[in-house]
Tab-separated table of C-alpha atoms in Angstrom:
chain	number	residue	atom	x	y	z
A	1	MET	CA	90.302	143.065	115.958
A	2	GLN	CA	92.773	140.997	113.387
A	3	THR	CA	94.022	138.852	115.573
A	4	GLN	CA	91.085	137.978	116.541
A	5	ASN	CA	89.931	137.337	112.795
A	6	GLU	CA	93.485	134.970	112.391
A	7	LEU	CA	93.208	133.108	116.077
A	8	LEU	CA	89.064	131.924	114.683
A	9	ARG	CA	90.751	131.835	111.593
A	10	GLU	CA	92.891	129.327	112.783
A	11	ARG	CA	90.535	127.411	115.323
A	12	LEU	CA	88.452	126.934	112.711
A	13	GLN	CA	91.136	125.441	110.719
A	14	THR	CA	92.257	122.727	113.640
A	15	GLY	CA	88.671	122.066	113.539
A	16	PHE	CA	88.008	121.068	109.960
A	17	LEU	CA	91.415	119.184	110.274
A	18	GLY	CA	89.884	116.983	112.864
A	19	ILE	CA	87.401	116.650	111.139
A	20	ILE	CA	88.772	115.151	108.129
A	21	ALA	CA	91.049	113.189	110.428
A	22	PHE	CA	88.447	111.349	112.299
A	23	ALA	CA	86.603	110.467	109.118
A	24	LEU	CA	89.654	109.231	107.468
A	25	LEU	CA	90.623	107.582	110.559
A	26	LEU	CA	87.677	105.401	110.104
A	27	PHE	CA	87.280	105.399	106.576
A	28	LEU	CA	90.494	102.803	107.276
A	29	LEU	CA	89.349	101.190	110.434
A	30	VAL	CA	86.141	100.057	108.719
A	31	GLN	CA	88.575	99.522	105.236
A	32	ALA	CA	90.975	97.108	107.213
A	33	ARG	CA	88.464	95.809	109.900
A	34	PHE	CA	89.393	92.020	109.599
A	35	MET	CA	92.983	92.741	109.828
A	36	LEU	CA	92.735	94.928	112.486
A	37	ILE	CA	90.374	93.021	114.570
A	38	CYS	CA	92.905	90.575	113.879
A	39	LEU	CA	95.714	92.184	116.021
A	40	ALA	CA	93.415	94.276	118.681
A	41	VAL	CA	92.814	89.812	119.304
A	42	ALA	CA	96.243	88.887	119.280
A	43	ILE	CA	97.393	91.781	121.147
A	44	ILE	CA	95.176	90.390	123.652
A	45	ILE	CA	96.070	87.105	123.757
A	46	PHE	CA	99.849	88.444	123.550
A	47	SER	CA	99.099	90.195	126.667
A	48	LEU	CA	97.685	87.237	128.517
A	49	THR	CA	100.349	84.832	127.485
A	50	SER	CA	102.896	87.500	128.685
A	51	ASP	CA	101.833	87.434	131.619
A	52	ALA	CA	101.946	83.121	131.759
A	53	ILE	CA	105.436	82.850	130.137
A	54	GLY	CA	106.318	85.283	132.986
A	55	ALA	CA	105.193	82.936	135.453
A	56	ILE	CA	106.853	80.502	133.772
A	57	ALA	CA	110.293	81.926	133.891
A	58	ARG	CA	110.666	82.290	137.680
A	59	ARG	CA	109.991	78.590	138.060
A	60	ARG	CA	113.641	78.235	135.891
A	61	VAL	CA	112.405	76.620	132.889
A	62	PRO	CA	114.462	78.714	130.425
A	63	ASN	CA	112.319	82.041	128.088
A	64	TRP	CA	112.712	80.116	124.829
A	65	LEU	CA	110.643	76.897	126.367
A	66	ALA	CA	108.068	79.114	127.916
A	67	THR	CA	108.189	81.333	124.935
A	68	THR	CA	107.323	77.483	122.339
A	69	LEU	CA	105.006	76.381	124.915
A	70	ALA	CA	102.475	79.620	124.698
A	71	LEU	CA	102.490	79.162	121.318
A	72	ILE	CA	101.585	75.784	120.973
A	73	GLY	CA	99.299	76.354	123.643
A	74	ILE	CA	97.560	79.139	121.401
A	75	GLY	CA	97.933	77.644	118.081
A	76	SER	CA	95.980	74.562	119.488
A	77	GLY	CA	93.815	76.865	121.594
A	78	LEU	CA	92.734	78.944	117.807
A	79	LEU	CA	92.467	75.670	116.487
A	80	TRP	CA	90.469	74.023	119.234
A	81	ALA	CA	88.045	77.028	119.149
A	82	SER	CA	87.723	77.074	115.371
A	83	ALA	CA	86.247	73.694	115.261
A	84	THR	CA	84.180	73.796	118.131
A	85	VAL	CA	82.349	77.105	116.992
A	86	VAL	CA	82.191	74.930	113.376
A	87	SER	CA	80.556	72.014	114.934
A	88	GLN	CA	78.291	74.409	116.503
A	89	ILE	CA	77.181	76.315	113.582
A	90	ASN	CA	76.731	71.944	112.065
A	91	GLU	CA	74.249	71.319	114.817
A	92	VAL	CA	71.928	74.308	114.422
A	93	VAL	CA	72.481	74.340	110.721
A	94	THR	CA	71.004	70.483	110.716
A	95	THR	CA	68.445	70.819	113.546
A	96	SER	CA	67.245	73.992	111.802
A	97	ILE	CA	66.509	71.962	108.637
A	98	SER	CA	64.520	69.053	110.973
A	99	TYR	CA	62.591	72.114	113.283
A	100	ALA	CA	61.684	73.891	109.981
A	101	GLU	CA	57.258	73.166	110.017
A	102	GLN	CA	58.028	73.496	113.813
A	103	MET	CA	59.565	76.730	113.861
A	104	GLN	CA	56.907	78.334	111.888
A	105	ALA	CA	53.967	77.017	113.799
A	106	ALA	CA	55.454	78.050	116.645
A	107	LEU	CA	56.899	81.788	116.822
A	108	PRO	CA	53.382	82.574	115.110
A	109	ALA	CA	51.521	81.468	118.528
A	110	LEU	CA	54.291	83.200	120.701
A	111	LEU	CA	53.112	86.656	119.081
A	112	GLU	CA	50.158	85.602	119.505
A	113	TRP	CA	49.126	88.513	121.872
A	114	LEU	CA	50.476	91.028	119.755
A	115	GLY	CA	47.605	90.902	117.451
A	116	PRO	CA	46.859	89.511	113.922
A	117	GLU	CA	49.409	91.928	111.936
A	118	ALA	CA	52.348	91.217	113.880
A	119	GLN	CA	51.404	87.071	113.478
A	120	GLN	CA	50.767	88.355	109.590
A	121	THR	CA	54.537	89.822	109.584
A	122	VAL	CA	56.266	86.642	111.793
A	123	ASP	CA	54.932	84.388	109.306
A	124	THR	CA	56.246	86.405	106.207
A	125	ALA	CA	59.940	86.624	107.561
A	126	ILE	CA	59.373	83.027	108.155
A	127	ARG	CA	58.244	82.201	104.602
A	128	ASN	CA	60.866	84.672	103.008
A	129	PHE	CA	63.666	83.877	105.339
A	130	ASN	CA	65.959	82.174	102.939
A	131	LEU	CA	67.848	78.252	104.505
A	132	THR	CA	70.026	77.921	101.612
A	133	GLY	CA	71.472	81.650	102.110
A	134	TRP	CA	71.913	81.649	105.773
A	135	MET	CA	73.953	78.093	105.191
A	136	ARG	CA	75.939	80.169	103.284
A	137	THR	CA	76.982	82.499	105.158
A	138	ALA	CA	77.756	79.918	107.719
A	139	ALA	CA	79.818	78.134	106.291
A	140	GLY	CA	81.801	81.465	104.862
A	141	SER	CA	81.813	83.012	108.196
A	142	ALA	CA	83.801	79.575	109.661
A	143	SER	CA	86.327	79.906	106.586
A	144	ASN	CA	86.745	83.099	108.010
A	145	LEU	CA	87.182	82.137	111.613
A	146	LEU	CA	90.226	79.662	110.349
A	147	SER	CA	91.533	82.051	108.602
A	148	ALA	CA	91.367	84.936	111.141
A	149	ALA	CA	92.319	82.370	113.431
A	150	VAL	CA	96.255	82.000	110.900
A	151	LEU	CA	96.473	85.553	111.117
A	152	ILE	CA	96.338	85.856	115.373
A	153	PHE	CA	98.907	83.142	115.235
A	154	LEU	CA	101.164	85.015	112.904
A	155	PHE	CA	100.723	88.512	114.642
A	156	VAL	CA	101.328	86.732	118.401
A	157	GLY	CA	104.568	84.911	117.090
A	158	PHE	CA	106.132	88.378	116.287
A	159	MET	CA	105.181	89.353	118.493
A	160	PHE	CA	107.162	86.771	120.530
A	161	ALA	CA	109.793	87.341	118.692
A	162	GLU	CA	109.878	91.828	119.567
A	163	ARG	CA	109.330	91.379	123.022
A	164	ALA	CA	113.015	91.171	123.999
A	165	TRP	CA	113.378	94.304	121.427
A	166	PHE	CA	110.339	96.718	123.297
A	167	PRO	CA	111.762	98.718	125.916
A	168	LEU	CA	114.959	99.935	123.918
A	169	LYS	CA	112.151	100.632	120.705
A	170	VAL	CA	109.952	102.783	123.287
A	171	GLU	CA	113.008	104.056	124.890
A	172	SER	CA	114.541	105.198	121.329
A	173	LEU	CA	111.246	107.068	120.819
A	174	LEU	CA	111.504	109.473	122.824
A	175	ASP	CA	114.927	110.588	122.690
A	176	HIS	CA	116.387	108.211	125.469
A	177	ASP	CA	114.671	109.651	127.950
A	178	LYS	CA	114.546	106.574	130.741
A	179	GLU	CA	112.171	108.342	133.140
A	180	ALA	CA	109.461	108.826	130.174
A	181	ALA	CA	110.017	105.506	128.889
A	182	LEU	CA	109.905	104.076	132.425
A	183	ARG	CA	106.430	105.718	132.388
A	184	VAL	CA	105.125	104.566	128.778
A	185	ARG	CA	105.954	100.778	130.104
A	186	LYS	CA	104.157	101.405	133.477
A	187	ILE	CA	100.923	102.428	131.539
A	188	ILE	CA	101.106	100.197	129.099
A	189	THR	CA	101.802	97.482	131.836
A	190	SER	CA	98.606	98.789	133.952
A	191	ILE	CA	96.838	99.034	131.013
A	192	MET	CA	97.190	95.449	130.157
A	193	ARG	CA	96.803	93.937	134.156
A	194	ARG	CA	93.599	95.881	133.455
A	195	VAL	CA	92.637	93.884	130.873
A	196	ASN	CA	94.180	90.613	131.644
A	197	ARG	CA	91.892	90.538	135.037
A	198	TYR	CA	88.584	91.456	132.712
A	199	LEU	CA	88.972	89.289	130.922
A	200	VAL	CA	90.570	86.235	133.011
A	201	VAL	CA	87.061	87.361	135.055
A	202	LYS	CA	84.401	87.015	132.039
A	203	THR	CA	85.759	83.745	131.193
A	204	LEU	CA	85.564	82.541	134.022
A	205	VAL	CA	81.533	84.145	134.595
A	206	SER	CA	81.032	83.172	131.628
A	207	ALA	CA	81.704	79.824	131.898
A	208	ALA	CA	79.463	79.425	135.383
A	209	THR	CA	76.866	81.015	133.331
A	210	ALA	CA	77.529	78.987	130.574
A	211	ALA	CA	77.817	75.286	131.844
A	212	CYS	CA	74.519	76.431	134.013
A	213	VAL	CA	72.466	76.960	130.600
A	214	TRP	CA	73.723	74.076	129.351
A	215	VAL	CA	72.296	71.579	133.196
A	216	ILE	CA	68.762	73.451	132.423
A	217	PHE	CA	69.095	72.429	128.706
A	218	THR	CA	69.719	69.222	129.179
A	219	LEU	CA	67.286	68.265	132.971
A	220	ALA	CA	64.629	69.849	130.403
A	221	LEU	CA	66.013	67.062	127.439
A	222	LEU	CA	65.544	69.508	124.965
A	223	PRO	CA	68.681	69.609	121.831
A	224	LEU	CA	70.794	72.417	121.506
A	225	ALA	CA	72.100	72.461	124.558
A	226	GLY	CA	75.259	72.412	123.445
A	227	PRO	CA	75.314	75.738	121.422
A	228	VAL	CA	72.350	77.097	123.643
A	229	ALA	CA	75.563	76.938	126.013
A	230	LEU	CA	78.257	78.211	123.816
A	231	LEU	CA	75.844	81.365	122.796
A	232	THR	CA	75.476	82.606	126.479
A	233	PHE	CA	79.292	82.062	126.860
A	234	ILE	CA	80.307	84.415	124.228
A	235	LEU	CA	77.089	86.737	124.731
A	236	ASN	CA	78.344	87.077	128.237
A	237	PHE	CA	81.047	89.072	127.882
A	238	LEU	CA	79.117	92.137	125.853
A	239	PRO	CA	78.327	93.213	129.386
A	240	SER	CA	74.506	94.480	130.022
A	241	VAL	CA	73.308	93.210	126.884
A	242	GLY	CA	74.579	90.336	126.205
A	243	SER	CA	73.175	88.112	129.170
A	244	ILE	CA	69.885	89.332	128.756
A	245	VAL	CA	69.745	88.848	124.038
A	246	ALA	CA	70.683	84.958	125.866
A	247	THR	CA	68.048	84.313	127.664
A	248	LEU	CA	65.811	86.035	125.317
A	249	ILE	CA	66.790	83.529	122.977
A	250	SER	CA	67.474	80.444	125.214
A	251	VAL	CA	63.524	80.694	125.837
A	252	VAL	CA	62.512	81.695	122.016
A	253	LEU	CA	64.264	78.143	121.103
A	254	ALA	CA	62.347	76.746	124.056
A	255	TYR	CA	59.242	77.289	123.419
A	256	VAL	CA	59.808	76.446	119.304
A	257	LEU	CA	61.672	73.315	120.429
A	258	THR	CA	58.612	71.885	122.500
A	259	GLY	CA	56.083	74.273	122.120
A	260	ASP	CA	54.893	73.530	125.448
A	261	LEU	CA	54.153	76.282	127.708
A	262	GLY	CA	55.249	75.046	131.058
A	263	THR	CA	59.335	73.851	129.662
A	264	THR	CA	59.231	77.810	128.487
A	265	ALA	CA	58.124	78.939	131.637
A	266	PHE	CA	60.682	76.727	133.645
A	267	ILE	CA	63.522	77.258	131.419
A	268	ALA	CA	62.745	81.102	131.532
A	269	ILE	CA	62.355	81.717	134.987
A	270	ALA	CA	65.477	79.101	135.526
A	271	CYS	CA	67.975	80.991	133.032
A	272	SER	CA	67.060	84.092	134.363
A	273	LEU	CA	68.131	83.373	137.992
A	274	VAL	CA	71.374	82.309	136.832
A	275	GLN	CA	71.352	84.914	134.975
A	276	PHE	CA	70.617	87.248	137.860
A	277	ALA	CA	73.113	85.925	140.771
A	278	ILE	CA	76.097	85.325	138.573
A	279	GLY	CA	75.994	88.816	136.724
A	280	ASN	CA	74.838	90.403	139.790
A	281	VAL	CA	76.764	88.758	142.659
A	282	ILE	CA	79.187	86.352	141.389
A	283	ASP	CA	80.436	88.968	138.414
A	284	PRO	CA	80.660	92.371	140.814
A	285	MET	CA	82.155	90.728	143.713
A	286	LEU	CA	85.094	89.193	141.770
A	287	LEU	CA	85.489	92.412	139.067
A	288	GLY	CA	85.073	94.682	142.171
A	289	GLN	CA	86.580	98.578	141.299
A	290	THR	CA	88.972	97.379	138.095
A	291	LEU	CA	87.314	98.865	135.421
A	292	ARG	CA	85.460	102.487	137.459
A	293	LEU	CA	84.242	102.998	133.454
A	294	SER	CA	81.031	104.840	133.102
A	295	SER	CA	77.819	102.241	131.893
A	296	PHE	CA	77.255	105.296	129.678
A	297	GLY	CA	80.450	105.178	128.251
A	298	ILE	CA	80.016	101.015	128.010
A	299	ILE	CA	77.009	100.999	126.430
A	300	LEU	CA	78.196	104.479	123.721
A	301	SER	CA	80.941	102.189	122.825
A	302	LEU	CA	79.490	99.236	122.390
A	303	ALA	CA	77.378	100.671	119.263
A	304	PHE	CA	80.195	102.611	118.286
A	305	TRP	CA	82.487	99.638	117.892
A	306	GLY	CA	79.675	97.671	117.248
A	307	ALA	CA	79.281	99.957	114.254
A	308	ILE	CA	82.574	100.214	112.825
A	309	TRP	CA	83.406	95.865	113.114
A	310	GLY	CA	80.392	94.226	113.685
A	311	ILE	CA	79.358	91.920	116.209
A	312	PRO	CA	83.238	91.718	117.429
A	313	GLY	CA	83.496	94.939	117.782
A	314	MET	CA	81.027	95.417	120.406
A	315	PHE	CA	83.694	92.407	122.291
A	316	LEU	CA	86.549	94.473	121.982
A	317	ALA	CA	84.970	97.405	123.007
A	318	VAL	CA	85.579	97.427	126.363
A	319	PRO	CA	88.582	96.277	126.378
A	320	ILE	CA	89.011	98.928	124.068
A	321	MET	CA	88.198	101.314	126.783
A	322	VAL	CA	89.633	101.227	129.003
A	323	ALA	CA	92.270	101.721	127.169
A	324	VAL	CA	91.406	104.871	126.295
A	325	MET	CA	90.091	106.371	129.435
A	326	ILE	CA	93.581	104.555	130.882
A	327	VAL	CA	96.085	107.066	128.586
A	328	CYS	CA	93.665	110.120	127.964
A	329	ALA	CA	94.523	110.465	131.856
A	330	HIS	CA	97.979	111.610	130.827
A	331	ILE	CA	96.902	113.567	128.432
A	332	PRO	CA	96.193	117.001	129.215
A	333	TRP	CA	94.426	118.380	127.208
A	334	LEU	CA	92.825	114.285	126.748
A	335	ARG	CA	92.390	114.038	130.308
A	336	PRO	CA	88.139	115.528	129.376
A	337	VAL	CA	87.877	112.520	127.636
A	338	ALA	CA	88.627	110.243	130.851
A	339	VAL	CA	86.664	112.070	133.393
A	340	MET	CA	83.312	110.959	131.572
A	341	LEU	CA	84.574	107.338	130.824
A	342	SER	CA	84.743	107.266	133.873
A	343	ARG	CA	82.641	106.710	136.313
A	344	GLU	CA	82.624	108.761	138.388
A	345	GLY	CA	84.611	111.695	137.154
A	346	HIS	CA	87.869	110.364	138.318
A	347	PRO	CA	89.579	108.845	135.963
A	348	ASP	CA	92.909	105.921	137.268
A	349	ASP	CA	95.642	106.330	135.380
A	350	GLY	CA	96.406	102.930	136.236
A	351	LEU	CA	99.844	103.793	137.713
A	352	THR	CA	98.762	103.108	141.279
A	353	ASP	CA	98.043	98.517	140.155
């Protein structure tokens, strides 16, 4: 009896310590969100460019030259992306000011079928909308974006500087067990390859979808074709919900900008067909069995990381989930987590890549 009580007490203590550790982890994730988001993005960029550097090095190009070219490309890409987002935000702000009165009249008419109470609610929300505050928030976000680009570039640069010593560090951490170190490096390599393939495919698919949306808005002679295409490109990285949100935004903007139901119906049908064809045919065909993740697990991951890190966390949710599933598949007492995260209940350890 005394042995059972001691065992129960130890289990309770372990449970309480686990809860405290999890709460502390959440606290640190929230408090250091900016730095951790930049670090996660830097790791992804480092993973993507490492393969590119390896391909360049195999063409008898010195490693230092390949690394330098990669860093120049990363810095230029980050600055270009930041400048593009800032310019599109400015275009949206300028257009919003010129279409403010038209939007105030169009949105209640769009929701007329919901009844007078819904119209009154929308009208009140529009009247209480602080455009000046929104513009200040957009300007602050643009400033944070530039700061994040600089921090990500620094992280990636130091990762390249430490890349040559990483295998030795892994071996030292495992008490110079070469077989265990090799296994850990294979696991890390499999995670990088899975995430790289997912991001490359999603980038191509999202770019194709954004190009089609831009063509649709241009053919309809609507403004904001560039910002809507950029928003579609970004939202398509969110599994399941991103394409739906992008289509709804396109339809609402089309009605606000034109007030014509015919043009709005054209935009709705065209964007829906593009999202359906690319999202349900081309995307699965290219990704194939790369992820093997549970759809419900993806939604939970989106919700969790969205609550912790906001919108950037939602974009990082799938790569983080891939890494967690592969790591848990190699740890016996965490394997049930990998089983729940996998699609068929057979978690992939990544070593077959």
